[in-house]
CSV table of N, CA and C in Angstrom, one decimal:
chain,number,residue,atom,x,y,z
A,1,UNK,N,-24.2,-30.1,-8.8
A,1,UNK,CA,-25.4,-30.6,-7.2
A,1,UNK,C,-24.1,-31.1,-6.8
A,2,UNK,N,-24.8,-31.2,-5.2
A,2,UNK,CA,-24.1,-31.6,-4.3
A,2,UNK,C,-24.3,-33.3,-4.0
A,3,UNK,N,-24.0,-33.5,-2.9
A,3,UNK,CA,-23.7,-35.0,-2.6
A,3,UNK,C,-25.4,-36.1,-3.1
A,4,UNK,N,-24.5,-36.8,-3.7
A,4,UNK,CA,-26.0,-37.7,-4.2
A,4,UNK,C,-25.6,-38.8,-4.3
A,5,UNK,N,-26.5,-39.7,-4.7
A,5,UNK,CA,-26.2,-41.4,-5.3
A,5,UNK,C,-27.5,-41.5,-6.7
A,6,UNK,N,-26.8,-42.2,-7.8
A,6,UNK,CA,-28.2,-42.3,-8.9
A,6,UNK,C,-27.2,-43.7,-9.5
A,7,UNK,N,-28.2,-44.5,-9.3
A,7,UNK,CA,-28.1,-45.6,-10.2
A,7,UNK,C,-28.3,-45.5,-11.5
A,8,UNK,N,-28.8,-44.9,-12.0
A,8,UNK,CA,-28.9,-45.2,-13.3
A,8,UNK,C,-29.1,-43.4,-13.9
A,9,UNK,N,-28.8,-43.3,-15.0
A,9,UNK,CA,-29.1,-42.1,-16.0
A,9,UNK,C,-30.8,-41.6,-15.7
A,10,UNK,N,-31.8,-42.5,-16.0
A,10,UNK,CA,-32.8,-42.2,-16.0
A,10,UNK,C,-33.6,-41.5,-14.8
A,11,UNK,N,-33.0,-41.9,-13.7
A,11,UNK,CA,-33.1,-41.4,-12.3
A,11,UNK,C,-32.7,-40.1,-12.2
A,12,UNK,N,-31.7,-39.9,-12.4
A,12,UNK,CA,-30.8,-38.5,-12.6
A,12,UNK,C,-31.7,-37.4,-13.4
A,13,UNK,N,-32.2,-37.9,-14.7
A,13,UNK,CA,-33.2,-37.2,-15.5
A,13,UNK,C,-34.2,-36.8,-14.8
A,14,UNK,N,-34.9,-37.8,-14.1
A,14,UNK,CA,-36.2,-37.4,-13.4
A,14,UNK,C,-36.1,-36.8,-12.1
A,15,UNK,N,-34.9,-36.7,-11.6
A,15,UNK,CA,-34.6,-35.9,-10.5
A,15,UNK,C,-34.2,-34.5,-10.8
A,16,UNK,N,-33.7,-34.1,-11.7
A,16,UNK,CA,-33.2,-32.8,-12.6
A,16,UNK,C,-34.5,-32.1,-12.9
A,17,UNK,N,-35.6,-33.1,-13.4
A,17,UNK,CA,-36.8,-32.4,-14.0
A,17,UNK,C,-37.9,-32.1,-12.8
A,18,UNK,N,-37.7,-32.9,-12.0
A,18,UNK,CA,-38.1,-32.5,-10.3
A,18,UNK,C,-37.9,-31.4,-10.1
A,19,UNK,N,-36.5,-31.1,-10.0
A,19,UNK,CA,-35.7,-29.8,-9.2
A,19,UNK,C,-36.5,-28.5,-10.5
A,20,UNK,N,-36.3,-28.8,-11.6
A,20,UNK,CA,-36.4,-27.5,-12.5
A,20,UNK,C,-38.3,-27.4,-12.5
A,21,UNK,N,-38.6,-28.4,-12.4
A,21,UNK,CA,-40.4,-27.7,-11.9
A,21,UNK,C,-40.7,-27.1,-11.3
A,22,UNK,N,-39.6,-27.2,-10.1
A,22,UNK,CA,-40.2,-25.9,-8.7
A,22,UNK,C,-39.4,-24.6,-9.3
A,23,UNK,N,-38.7,-24.8,-10.2
A,23,UNK,CA,-38.4,-23.1,-10.6
A,23,UNK,C,-39.5,-22.5,-12.0
A,24,UNK,N,-40.1,-23.8,-12.8
A,24,UNK,CA,-40.4,-23.3,-14.2
A,24,UNK,C,-42.3,-23.5,-14.1
A,25,UNK,N,-42.6,-24.2,-12.5
A,25,UNK,CA,-43.8,-24.3,-12.6
A,25,UNK,C,-44.5,-25.3,-12.8
A,26,UNK,N,-44.4,-26.3,-14.0
A,26,UNK,CA,-44.6,-27.3,-14.3
A,26,UNK,C,-44.0,-28.2,-15.0
A,27,UNK,N,-44.0,-29.7,-14.7
A,27,UNK,CA,-42.9,-30.6,-15.2
A,27,UNK,C,-42.9,-30.7,-16.8
A,28,UNK,N,-43.8,-30.1,-17.6
A,28,UNK,CA,-44.0,-30.0,-18.7
A,28,UNK,C,-42.7,-29.0,-19.2
A,29,UNK,N,-43.0,-27.7,-18.4
A,29,UNK,CA,-42.0,-26.4,-18.9
A,29,UNK,C,-40.6,-26.8,-18.4
A,30,UNK,N,-40.5,-28.0,-17.5
A,30,UNK,CA,-39.2,-28.4,-16.9
A,30,UNK,C,-38.3,-29.0,-18.1
A,31,UNK,N,-39.4,-30.2,-18.5
A,31,UNK,CA,-38.7,-30.9,-19.8
A,31,UNK,C,-38.5,-29.8,-20.9
A,32,UNK,N,-39.2,-29.2,-21.3
A,32,UNK,CA,-38.9,-28.5,-22.1
A,32,UNK,C,-37.9,-27.2,-22.2
A,33,UNK,N,-37.3,-26.5,-20.7
A,33,UNK,CA,-36.7,-25.9,-20.4
A,33,UNK,C,-34.9,-26.8,-20.6
A,34,UNK,N,-34.8,-28.0,-19.9
A,34,UNK,CA,-33.5,-28.8,-19.9
A,34,UNK,C,-33.3,-29.2,-21.3
A,35,UNK,N,-31.7,-28.8,-21.3
A,35,UNK,CA,-31.4,-29.5,-22.5
A,35,UNK,C,-30.1,-30.4,-22.6
A,36,UNK,N,-29.6,-30.5,-21.1
A,36,UNK,CA,-28.5,-31.4,-21.4
A,36,UNK,C,-28.8,-32.2,-19.8
A,37,UNK,N,-28.5,-33.7,-19.8
A,37,UNK,CA,-28.2,-33.9,-18.3
A,37,UNK,C,-26.8,-34.8,-18.3
A,38,UNK,N,-26.2,-34.2,-17.2
A,38,UNK,CA,-25.0,-34.8,-16.9
A,38,UNK,C,-25.0,-36.0,-16.1
A,39,UNK,N,-24.6,-37.1,-16.1
A,39,UNK,CA,-24.7,-38.5,-14.8
A,39,UNK,C,-23.7,-39.2,-14.8
A,40,UNK,N,-22.2,-38.9,-15.4
A,40,UNK,CA,-21.6,-40.1,-15.2
A,40,UNK,C,-20.5,-39.6,-14.5
A,41,UNK,N,-19.9,-38.1,-14.1
A,41,UNK,CA,-19.1,-37.7,-13.3
A,41,UNK,C,-19.6,-37.2,-11.9
A,42,UNK,N,-20.9,-36.3,-12.6
A,42,UNK,CA,-21.5,-35.5,-11.6
A,42,UNK,C,-23.0,-35.7,-12.1
A,43,UNK,N,-24.2,-35.1,-11.2
A,43,UNK,CA,-25.4,-34.8,-11.3
A,43,UNK,C,-25.5,-33.4,-11.6
A,44,UNK,N,-25.9,-33.1,-12.7
A,44,UNK,CA,-26.5,-31.8,-13.3
A,44,UNK,C,-27.0,-31.6,-14.5
A,45,UNK,N,-27.5,-30.4,-14.9
A,45,UNK,CA,-28.1,-30.2,-16.1
A,45,UNK,C,-27.6,-28.6,-16.7
A,46,UNK,N,-28.4,-28.9,-17.7
A,46,UNK,CA,-28.1,-27.4,-18.3
A,46,UNK,C,-29.7,-27.3,-18.9
A,47,UNK,N,-29.8,-25.9,-18.6
A,47,UNK,CA,-31.2,-25.5,-19.1
A,47,UNK,C,-31.6,-24.3,-19.2
A,48,UNK,N,-32.6,-23.8,-20.3
A,48,UNK,CA,-32.7,-22.2,-20.3
A,48,UNK,C,-33.8,-22.0,-19.3
A,49,UNK,N,-33.5,-20.8,-18.6
A,49,UNK,CA,-34.0,-20.4,-17.6
A,49,UNK,C,-33.8,-18.8,-17.4
A,50,UNK,N,-35.0,-18.2,-17.0
A,50,UNK,CA,-35.0,-16.7,-16.6
A,50,UNK,C,-33.8,-16.6,-15.8
A,51,UNK,N,-33.7,-15.2,-15.7
A,51,UNK,CA,-32.5,-14.5,-14.6
A,51,UNK,C,-33.4,-15.1,-13.1
A,52,UNK,N,-34.5,-15.1,-13.1
A,52,UNK,CA,-35.2,-15.0,-12.1
A,52,UNK,C,-35.2,-16.2,-11.4
A,53,UNK,N,-35.6,-17.6,-12.4
A,53,UNK,CA,-35.7,-19.0,-11.9
A,53,UNK,C,-34.1,-19.3,-11.9
A,54,UNK,N,-33.3,-18.8,-12.5
A,54,UNK,CA,-31.5,-19.6,-12.3
A,54,UNK,C,-31.8,-19.0,-10.6
A,55,UNK,N,-31.8,-17.7,-10.5
A,55,UNK,CA,-31.3,-17.2,-8.7
A,55,UNK,C,-32.1,-18.1,-8.1
A,56,UNK,N,-33.4,-18.4,-8.2
A,56,UNK,CA,-34.3,-19.1,-7.5
A,56,UNK,C,-33.3,-20.7,-7.4
A,57,UNK,N,-33.4,-21.2,-8.3
A,57,UNK,CA,-32.4,-22.3,-8.1
A,57,UNK,C,-31.1,-22.4,-7.7
A,58,UNK,N,-30.3,-21.4,-7.7
A,58,UNK,CA,-29.1,-21.1,-7.1
A,58,UNK,C,-29.4,-21.2,-5.2
A,59,UNK,N,-30.5,-20.9,-5.0
A,59,UNK,CA,-30.7,-20.7,-3.4
A,59,UNK,C,-30.7,-22.1,-2.6
A,60,UNK,N,-31.3,-23.4,-3.3
A,60,UNK,CA,-31.4,-24.5,-3.0
A,60,UNK,C,-29.9,-25.0,-2.4
A,61,UNK,N,-29.8,-25.7,-1.3
A,61,UNK,CA,-29.1,-26.6,-0.5
A,61,UNK,C,-28.2,-27.2,-1.3
A,62,UNK,N,-28.8,-28.1,-2.3
A,62,UNK,CA,-28.6,-29.4,-3.3
A,62,UNK,C,-27.2,-28.6,-4.1
A,63,UNK,N,-27.7,-27.4,-4.7
A,63,UNK,CA,-27.2,-26.9,-6.1
A,63,UNK,C,-25.9,-26.4,-5.8
A,64,UNK,N,-25.0,-27.0,-6.1
A,64,UNK,CA,-23.3,-26.6,-5.9
A,64,UNK,C,-23.2,-25.4,-6.5
A,65,UNK,N,-23.7,-25.0,-7.6
A,65,UNK,CA,-23.7,-23.6,-8.6
A,65,UNK,C,-24.0,-23.6,-9.5
A,66,UNK,N,-24.7,-22.6,-9.9
A,66,UNK,CA,-25.6,-22.1,-11.2
A,66,UNK,C,-24.6,-20.8,-12.0
A,67,UNK,N,-24.7,-20.9,-13.3
A,67,UNK,CA,-23.5,-20.0,-14.4
A,67,UNK,C,-24.4,-20.0,-15.5
A,68,UNK,N,-24.1,-18.8,-16.0
A,68,UNK,CA,-24.5,-18.5,-17.4
A,68,UNK,C,-23.6,-18.9,-18.3
A,69,UNK,N,-24.1,-20.0,-19.1
A,69,UNK,CA,-23.1,-20.2,-20.4
A,69,UNK,C,-22.5,-19.2,-21.2
A,70,UNK,N,-21.4,-19.2,-21.6
A,70,UNK,CA,-20.5,-18.0,-22.3
A,70,UNK,C,-20.2,-18.4,-23.5
A,71,UNK,N,-20.6,-17.7,-24.6
A,71,UNK,CA,-19.8,-18.0,-25.7
A,71,UNK,C,-18.5,-17.3,-25.7
A,72,UNK,N,-17.4,-18.3,-26.4
A,72,UNK,CA,-16.1,-18.3,-26.8
A,72,UNK,C,-15.9,-17.7,-27.6
A,73,UNK,N,-15.2,-16.7,-28.0
A,73,UNK,CA,-14.4,-16.3,-29.3
A,73,UNK,C,-13.2,-16.9,-29.9
A,74,UNK,N,-13.2,-17.4,-31.1
A,74,UNK,CA,-12.0,-18.1,-31.5
A,74,UNK,C,-10.7,-16.8,-31.8
A,75,UNK,N,-9.9,-16.9,-30.2
A,75,UNK,CA,-8.6,-15.7,-30.4
A,75,UNK,C,-7.9,-15.9,-31.9
A,76,UNK,N,-7.3,-16.8,-32.4
A,76,UNK,CA,-6.8,-16.8,-33.6
A,76,UNK,C,-6.7,-18.0,-34.4
A,77,UNK,N,-6.7,-18.1,-35.7
A,77,UNK,CA,-6.3,-19.4,-36.3
A,77,UNK,C,-4.8,-19.0,-37.1
A,78,UNK,N,-4.1,-18.0,-36.3
A,78,UNK,CA,-2.8,-17.9,-36.9
A,78,UNK,C,-1.8,-18.0,-36.0
A,79,UNK,N,-1.5,-18.9,-35.7
A,79,UNK,CA,-0.3,-19.2,-34.7
A,79,UNK,C,0.7,-18.7,-34.7
A,80,UNK,N,1.8,-18.6,-35.8
A,80,UNK,CA,2.9,-18.1,-36.1
A,80,UNK,C,2.6,-16.6,-35.2
A,81,UNK,N,1.6,-15.5,-35.6
A,81,UNK,CA,1.4,-14.5,-35.1
A,81,UNK,C,1.0,-14.2,-33.6
A,82,UNK,N,-0.4,-14.9,-33.5
A,82,UNK,CA,-0.4,-14.7,-32.1
A,82,UNK,C,0.7,-15.5,-31.0
A,83,UNK,N,1.8,-16.1,-31.3
A,83,UNK,CA,2.9,-16.7,-30.5
A,83,UNK,C,4.2,-15.5,-30.8
A,84,UNK,N,4.1,-14.5,-31.8
A,84,UNK,CA,4.9,-13.6,-32.2
A,84,UNK,C,6.0,-14.5,-32.7
A,85,UNK,N,5.9,-15.5,-33.3
A,85,UNK,CA,6.9,-15.9,-34.4
A,85,UNK,C,7.0,-15.6,-35.9
A,86,UNK,N,6.2,-14.8,-36.3
A,86,UNK,CA,6.3,-14.0,-37.7
A,86,UNK,C,7.4,-13.7,-38.0
A,87,UNK,N,8.1,-12.8,-37.1
A,87,UNK,CA,9.3,-12.4,-37.5
A,87,UNK,C,10.6,-13.4,-37.7
A,88,UNK,N,10.3,-14.2,-36.7
A,88,UNK,CA,11.2,-15.4,-37.0
A,88,UNK,C,10.9,-16.4,-38.2
A,89,UNK,N,9.7,-16.5,-38.2
A,89,UNK,CA,9.4,-17.6,-39.5
A,89,UNK,C,9.3,-17.1,-41.0
A,90,UNK,N,9.7,-15.8,-40.8
A,90,UNK,CA,9.5,-14.8,-42.2
A,90,UNK,C,10.9,-14.6,-42.3
A,91,UNK,N,12.0,-14.5,-41.5
A,91,UNK,CA,13.0,-14.0,-41.9
A,91,UNK,C,14.3,-15.0,-42.7
A,92,UNK,N,13.7,-16.1,-42.8
A,92,UNK,CA,14.4,-17.3,-43.7
A,92,UNK,C,15.6,-17.4,-42.9
A,93,UNK,N,15.4,-17.2,-41.3
A,93,UNK,CA,16.3,-18.2,-40.9
A,93,UNK,C,16.1,-19.5,-40.6
A,94,UNK,N,17.0,-20.5,-40.4
A,94,UNK,CA,16.9,-22.0,-40.1
A,94,UNK,C,15.5,-22.1,-39.1
A,95,UNK,N,14.6,-22.9,-39.3
A,95,UNK,CA,13.5,-23.0,-38.6
A,95,UNK,C,12.7,-24.4,-38.8
A,96,UNK,N,12.8,-25.4,-37.5
A,96,UNK,CA,12.6,-26.8,-37.4
A,96,UNK,C,11.2,-26.8,-37.2
A,97,UNK,N,10.8,-27.2,-38.6
A,97,UNK,CA,9.3,-27.6,-38.7
A,97,UNK,C,9.1,-29.0,-39.1
A,98,UNK,N,10.2,-29.9,-38.7
A,98,UNK,CA,10.4,-31.0,-38.2
A,98,UNK,C,10.1,-31.4,-37.0
A,99,UNK,N,10.2,-30.7,-35.9
A,99,UNK,CA,10.0,-30.8,-34.6
A,99,UNK,C,8.8,-32.1,-33.9
A,100,UNK,N,9.1,-32.7,-33.0
A,100,UNK,CA,8.0,-33.3,-32.4
A,100,UNK,C,6.8,-32.6,-31.6
A,101,UNK,N,6.4,-31.7,-32.2
A,101,UNK,CA,5.1,-31.1,-31.5
A,101,UNK,C,4.0,-31.4,-32.1
A,102,UNK,N,2.8,-31.6,-31.4
A,102,UNK,CA,1.8,-32.0,-32.4
A,102,UNK,C,1.0,-31.2,-31.7
A,103,UNK,N,-0.1,-30.5,-32.9
A,103,UNK,CA,-0.9,-29.5,-32.7
A,103,UNK,C,-2.3,-30.1,-32.3
A,104,UNK,N,-3.0,-29.8,-31.3
A,104,UNK,CA,-4.3,-29.9,-31.4
A,104,UNK,C,-5.4,-28.9,-31.9
A,105,UNK,N,-6.4,-29.0,-32.2
A,105,UNK,CA,-7.2,-28.3,-32.9
A,105,UNK,C,-9.0,-28.8,-31.8
A,106,UNK,N,-9.1,-27.3,-31.5
A,106,UNK,CA,-10.4,-27.3,-30.8
A,106,UNK,C,-11.3,-27.0,-32.0
A,107,UNK,N,-12.4,-27.6,-31.9
A,107,UNK,CA,-13.3,-27.6,-33.0
A,107,UNK,C,-14.3,-26.4,-32.7
A,108,UNK,N,-14.3,-25.6,-33.6
A,108,UNK,CA,-14.8,-24.2,-33.4
A,108,UNK,C,-15.8,-24.1,-34.5
A,109,UNK,N,-16.0,-25.0,-35.3
A,109,UNK,CA,-16.9,-25.1,-36.5
A,109,UNK,C,-16.2,-24.7,-37.9
A,110,UNK,N,-15.1,-24.3,-37.3
A,110,UNK,CA,-14.1,-24.0,-38.6
A,110,UNK,C,-14.0,-24.9,-39.7
A,111,UNK,N,-14.0,-24.7,-41.2
A,111,UNK,CA,-13.9,-26.0,-42.0
A,111,UNK,C,-12.0,-26.2,-42.3
A,112,UNK,N,-12.0,-27.6,-42.6
A,112,UNK,CA,-10.9,-28.1,-42.7
A,112,UNK,C,-10.1,-27.4,-44.0
A,113,UNK,N,-10.9,-26.5,-45.3
A,113,UNK,CA,-9.9,-26.4,-46.0
A,113,UNK,C,-9.7,-25.2,-46.1
A,114,UNK,N,-9.6,-24.4,-45.1
A,114,UNK,CA,-9.3,-23.5,-44.4
A,114,UNK,C,-8.1,-23.1,-44.7
A,115,UNK,N,-7.5,-22.3,-44.9
A,115,UNK,CA,-5.7,-21.9,-45.2
A,115,UNK,C,-5.2,-22.2,-43.9
A,116,UNK,N,-6.0,-21.7,-42.7
A,116,UNK,CA,-5.1,-21.9,-41.6
A,116,UNK,C,-4.8,-23.4,-41.1
A,117,UNK,N,-5.7,-24.2,-41.7
A,117,UNK,CA,-4.8,-25.8,-41.8
A,117,UNK,C,-4.1,-26.0,-42.5
A,118,UNK,N,-3.5,-25.4,-43.6
A,118,UNK,CA,-2.4,-26.0,-44.3
A,118,UNK,C,-1.3,-26.8,-43.6
A,119,UNK,N,-0.8,-27.7,-44.1
A,119,UNK,CA,0.5,-28.2,-43.6
A,119,UNK,C,1.5,-28.3,-44.2
A,120,UNK,N,1.4,-27.1,-45.6
A,120,UNK,CA,2.7,-26.9,-46.2
A,120,UNK,C,3.9,-26.9,-45.3
A,121,UNK,N,5.0,-27.3,-45.7
A,121,UNK,CA,6.3,-27.0,-45.0
A,121,UNK,C,6.6,-27.8,-43.6
A,122,UNK,N,5.4,-28.4,-43.1
A,122,UNK,CA,5.8,-29.4,-42.1
A,122,UNK,C,6.1,-30.6,-41.9
A,123,UNK,N,7.1,-30.8,-41.3
A,123,UNK,CA,7.8,-32.5,-41.9
A,123,UNK,C,6.2,-33.3,-41.3
A,124,UNK,N,7.3,-34.8,-41.3
A,124,UNK,CA,6.2,-36.1,-40.9
A,124,UNK,C,5.3,-35.8,-39.5
A,125,UNK,N,4.2,-36.5,-39.4
A,125,UNK,CA,3.9,-36.9,-38.2
A,125,UNK,C,4.7,-37.6,-37.2
A,126,UNK,N,4.8,-36.6,-36.0
A,126,UNK,CA,5.6,-37.7,-35.0
A,126,UNK,C,5.0,-39.1,-35.1
A,127,UNK,N,5.6,-40.1,-34.8
A,127,UNK,CA,5.6,-41.4,-34.5
A,127,UNK,C,4.6,-41.3,-33.4
A,128,UNK,N,4.6,-41.1,-32.6
A,128,UNK,CA,4.2,-40.9,-30.9
A,128,UNK,C,2.4,-40.8,-30.8
A,129,UNK,N,2.2,-40.0,-32.0
A,129,UNK,CA,0.8,-39.6,-32.7
A,129,UNK,C,0.1,-40.6,-32.4
A,130,UNK,N,-1.1,-40.6,-31.7
A,130,UNK,CA,-2.0,-41.9,-31.7
A,130,UNK,C,-3.1,-41.3,-32.6
A,131,UNK,N,-4.0,-40.2,-33.3
A,131,UNK,CA,-5.0,-39.7,-33.7
A,131,UNK,C,-5.0,-40.6,-34.9
A,132,UNK,N,-6.2,-40.4,-35.7
A,132,UNK,CA,-6.2,-40.8,-36.8
A,132,UNK,C,-7.4,-39.9,-37.5
A,133,UNK,N,-7.4,-40.2,-39.3
A,133,UNK,CA,-8.0,-39.1,-39.8
A,133,UNK,C,-9.6,-40.0,-39.8
A,134,UNK,N,-10.8,-39.3,-39.0
A,134,UNK,CA,-11.9,-39.7,-39.3
A,134,UNK,C,-12.8,-39.1,-40.5
A,135,UNK,N,-13.1,-40.2,-41.4
A,135,UNK,CA,-13.8,-39.5,-42.4
A,135,UNK,C,-15.4,-39.2,-42.4
A,136,UNK,N,-16.1,-38.7,-43.1
A,136,UNK,CA,-17.5,-38.5,-43.1
A,136,UNK,C,-18.1,-38.0,-44.2
A,137,UNK,N,-19.5,-37.3,-44.1
A,137,UNK,CA,-19.9,-36.7,-45.2
A,137,UNK,C,-19.2,-35.7,-45.8
A,138,UNK,N,-19.0,-35.4,-46.8
A,138,UNK,CA,-18.2,-34.3,-47.7
A,138,UNK,C,-17.1,-34.3,-46.6
A,139,UNK,N,-16.1,-35.3,-46.0
A,139,UNK,CA,-15.0,-35.0,-45.4
A,139,UNK,C,-14.3,-36.5,-46.0
A,140,UNK,N,-13.3,-36.3,-46.6
A,140,UNK,CA,-12.4,-37.5,-47.0
A,140,UNK,C,-11.2,-37.7,-46.7
A,141,UNK,N,-10.4,-38.4,-46.7
A,141,UNK,CA,-9.1,-38.6,-46.4
A,141,UNK,C,-7.9,-37.6,-47.3
A,142,UNK,N,-8.5,-36.9,-47.9
A,142,UNK,CA,-8.1,-35.8,-48.5
A,142,UNK,C,-8.0,-34.7,-47.6
A,143,UNK,N,-8.9,-34.7,-46.8
A,143,UNK,CA,-9.0,-33.6,-46.1
A,143,UNK,C,-8.4,-33.2,-44.9
A,144,UNK,N,-7.6,-34.3,-44.3
A,144,UNK,CA,-7.1,-34.5,-43.5
A,144,UNK,C,-5.3,-33.9,-43.8
A,145,UNK,N,-4.9,-33.2,-42.5
A,145,UNK,CA,-3.5,-33.1,-42.7
A,145,UNK,C,-2.7,-33.5,-42.0
A,146,UNK,N,-1.2,-33.0,-41.6
A,146,UNK,CA,-0.3,-33.3,-41.0
A,146,UNK,C,-0.8,-33.1,-39.4
């Protein structure tokens, strides 16, 4: 959304519902269509709309952009092959697996027991790493790796 001021998130939600009402036809439909409201860095929302409703919303002067959500597919869970390092890794040549590289994981719904996340052969966690293992239901300290 374009320029705005919002003293609190309740006013953002109300304003979002009012804008959605203009394309859905009713306040109840607007509330049902709204999926998420953004109020911290910018004012906006995500909503389930028909293509016609989205096009209508895009015409408003206060709307910065309207776009359809896309589902992105995970390209690989096999970094060695993806990076073209399989021949090097499997060649028996000296390979520094204790480097100071930190690998971040994007949560794509893959379970931690997946062989893709085994840390066999890796050195210790770099001292500069500030992360931690967060345990939860069916996820214990044993599920965390390096």
